[in-house]
Amino acid sequence: MARAKYDFQEIENKWQKTWEEKKTFAAEDNAPKPKYYVLEMFPYPSGRIHMGHVRNYAIGDVIARFQKMRGKNVLHPMGWDAFGLPAENAAIKHGIHPAKWTYENIAYMRKQLKRLGLSYDWERELATCDPDYYKHEQRFFIEMLERGLAYRKKTTVNWCESCQTVLANEQVEDGCCWRCGEEVVLKEMEGWFFKITDYAEELLADIEKLRGKWPEKVLAMQINWIGKSEGAEIRFPLLGEPEEIVVFTTRPDTLYGVTFISLSPEHPLARKLAEKAPSLKEEFEKFLAEARRERRKIEEGDFEKKGLFLKAYAKHPLTGEKIPVYAANFVLMEYGTGAVMAVPAHDQRDFEFAKKYGLPIKVVIQPEGEELSPETLEAAYEDPGIMVNSGPFSGLPSEEGKQKVIAYLEEKGLGRRKITYRLRDWGVSRQRYWGCPIPVIYCDSCGIVPEKIENLPVTLPLDAELDEQGRSPLPRLSSFVETTCPKCGRPARRETDTFDTFVESSWYFARFACPHAEEPLDKEKVSYWLPVDQYIGGIEHAILHLLYARFFTKVLRDLGYLDLDEPFERLLTQGMVIKETYRCPKHGWLYPEEVSPEGTCLKEGCGAKVKIGRFEKMSKSKCNVVDPNAMIERYGADTVRLFMLFAAPPERDLEWSDSGIEGAHRFLQRVFRLVIENLDNLKNTAAYEGKQDALPPGLKELRRKTHQTIAKVTQDIEERYQFNTAIAAIMELVNASYDALAKFTNEKEFWPVMREAIEAIILLLAPMAPHIAEELWERLGKESLVSDTPWPTYDESALKADEVTIAIQVNGKLRDQIRVPAGAEESFVKEEALKSPKVMRHLEGKEIKKVIYVPNKLINFVAK
Ligand code: ANZ
Ligand code: ZN
């Protein structure tokens, strides 16, 4: 028989068209069926999709298609995180408007995604740069402003003088601007903030609701980022001054060990004290400037601790001792109170500082069974212990002491219990053009006035041109800036800052529930669809995006838009797609085509020995990218998807391999031939519906395999997302089917049992390789789409293996018998046989020299 040709191009085009025409994946709002919302983190329209995207979307697509076949009403939408810097950079580099660049990229990438056969409901597509999207965001902002959840304040920002713009921390490389290389300075600037700190406690507490459903690692990172610390604020009066210094400490138990106080150089009192002492002022300004310069290093902990004595003293609140006050470069104004009571014996930073400046060290916590002394101390002792030299508290364990000291301070009015968070308010102002305009107006008489809701959107003007430095054109665009005050009607100025793009991605998942609604969120639809049942994306978003989205959900709840505490029920973070790298000592990174089979460099006739590097994340700079387009061209979307799902479990890194993708392709060809080359026989029969016991042994075996595979694949997909083992199981069933074809075609029930196996193969494969599955389903004569067909169920009674009796011999003599599953492996039978006391008795004192196993009949131990 001629070999059936697997024409994937034709098949894939055909089914993509069919799905589109039939709106197969349209999600039905408010349907009575149980809903399932699966979402992949939406992409930035950078130009073309890469393998990381393909992996992310393939994983999401399996889940979406599987849940649909399980009878759920599935929402699986796609959109574009379309504001942001790259569009501006492209504008500068290629002289193309950011809007044009963005929309062209979207068009191209949409085509690429469609070519992958992903089951999106395209009717719900949205782009965040669309005024119909961002006008709602502007409304949320205005409502947040009214509630004090958005406010304006001055802060220090990274500023590039040559680009005239604020830089995000990620845009600062070794203290320099990532674009022009100029040294970045810190500048005080006004900007807009969201009060995420109001939600710190709830964001922390609700992490418990996510346990077991989000990766532990992500939860740990969020907990760390929120950084809750429990301790006390303690007041130290300044000697000879009216002010007092309030410190934040997590170790009130060490209060008797305080030997100096460290102020942040940014602390208002530091400057004030410096100004009092003649000659100190200048030194202080120098100190402050240096601390600001080194701030990033300081935050990373890689710096030299430095201090400046401010020629002032404070009074210890309990002992009355005179304590010197320093400015110290490692004390951050943004944390706690910006002032620290220094305990060199029990804090390593204070220890190093005390050694450097010759300050006293007082031991007040003693480890059990050991005696610390300041003279011999080589590092701070930071662990708990017993309080010593601590007045009435001496002898208490430090943990208990903490509570007692706080209670005592509270009673005397010298301090109070205090909880501090590391989390800072979210700065959302960007001096950028390609972003959502912040809808406020500055009026000389009325101050800051929000735009009226009915005037929204404040549209980003598209007639603006970026200059070469990439400065935002908005402040110079009078048609945008000049406006009238919504309150008094007098001439006023518009805010020219735009939002951080993380604002758009903080609520898009809710808008997908009602992308065409007039109002920002249609409550009925949103409460039907949300929360997202399964969210999938990269671990790089473990903190910012996921924390902001959680925060925004809570804000929208409090503004009355949502009835929801947490947006994402389950989170899956997929690993990276990595590939081997090649490096020539002369030419640097090489493409695989630039390496000879002998492993030498082919560039410019170089000939040097090429170093085969590690597997690294695919990146253009390392010449190890594989373009999805080329792979789809060559092997088809089903093959690319199948390979990505088969090569590694979702959370792990996936090693790209050319032989792996070929293997996946060969497998699909094998499946195709299995069906097509037996089509006549298969079409003439219906799937077996009789009893398992009515079948002869060989067919029983195949049918058992079919049902075992259904059980395993269902479990692997539903419970563990182990697509790789699910695919491996399907491969085994395909092998078993070919085996059966070679052996049992003469059996009476052969074709019905075979048909049952093949239908199972097609259905189980459908979420992963959907095009070929639709095609084969249709060729079998089915009228409905495989995508609309219920997921197969298995017959419990077919799962059980038949049992056979095995004779156990020792040196050829029958000693016992056991029952084992038919076809059991030798190792299993041996292990079972050796459990028999009768057999063991005859083996006693002997050594097994040889084992003879006749499957389904006997096992013989040859022993001496
Ligand atoms: C006295 C003390 C004694 C401290 C001791 C520690 C050990 P976490 O746990 O991270 O919250 N601190 C307070 N504010 C600071 C600031 N703005 N910049 C730098 N350090 C600051 O850290 C809290 C501890 O860090 C506080 O407890 C304080 O030092 C210091 F044996 O107070 B401790
Ligand atoms: Zn006004």
mmCIF file with all atom_site columns, C-alpha atoms in Angstrom, residues 85 165-173 176-179 184 430 432:
data_model
loop_
_atom_site.group_PDB
_atom_site.id
_atom_site.type_symbol
_atom_site.label_atom_id
_atom_site.label_alt_id
_atom_site.label_comp_id
_atom_site.label_asym_id
_atom_site.label_entity_id
_atom_site.label_seq_id
_atom_site.pdbx_PDB_ins_code
_atom_site.Cartn_x
_atom_site.Cartn_y
_atom_site.Cartn_z
_atom_site.occupancy
_atom_site.B_iso_or_equiv
_atom_site.pdbx_formal_charge
_atom_site.auth_seq_id
_atom_site.auth_comp_id
_atom_site.auth_asym_id
_atom_site.auth_atom_id
_atom_site.pdbx_PDB_model_num
ATOM 1  C CA . LEU A 1 85  ? 9.806  51.881 25.815 1.00 0.00 ? 85  LEU A CA 1
ATOM 2  C CA . THR A 1 165 ? 14.397 61.424 31.766 1.00 0.00 ? 165 THR A CA 1
ATOM 3  C CA . VAL A 1 166 ? 13.757 59.339 34.796 1.00 0.00 ? 166 VAL A CA 1
ATOM 4  C CA . LEU A 1 167 ? 15.033 55.806 34.554 1.00 0.00 ? 167 LEU A CA 1
ATOM 5  C CA . ALA A 1 168 ? 13.574 52.748 36.203 1.00 0.00 ? 168 ALA A CA 1
ATOM 6  C CA . ASN A 1 169 ? 16.042 50.828 38.375 1.00 0.00 ? 169 ASN A CA 1
ATOM 7  C CA . GLU A 1 170 ? 16.242 48.177 35.681 1.00 0.00 ? 170 GLU A CA 1
ATOM 8  C CA . GLN A 1 171 ? 17.386 50.807 33.190 1.00 0.00 ? 171 GLN A CA 1
ATOM 9  C CA . VAL A 1 172 ? 20.424 51.712 35.236 1.00 0.00 ? 172 VAL A CA 1
ATOM 10 C CA . GLU A 1 173 ? 23.447 49.592 34.400 1.00 0.00 ? 173 GLU A CA 1
ATOM 11 C CA . CYS A 1 176 ? 24.956 54.543 34.024 1.00 0.00 ? 176 CYS A CA 1
ATOM 12 C CA . CYS A 1 177 ? 22.090 55.099 31.631 1.00 0.00 ? 177 CYS A CA 1
ATOM 13 C CA . TRP A 1 178 ? 21.363 51.948 29.670 1.00 0.00 ? 178 TRP A CA 1
ATOM 14 C CA . ARG A 1 179 ? 20.841 53.941 26.512 1.00 0.00 ? 179 ARG A CA 1
ATOM 15 C CA . VAL A 1 184 ? 22.915 58.461 36.379 1.00 0.00 ? 184 VAL A CA 1
ATOM 16 C CA . ARG A 1 430 ? 6.984  58.147 33.820 1.00 0.00 ? 430 ARG A CA 1
ATOM 17 C CA . ARG A 1 432 ? 7.473  59.050 28.726 1.00 0.00 ? 432 ARG A CA 1
#
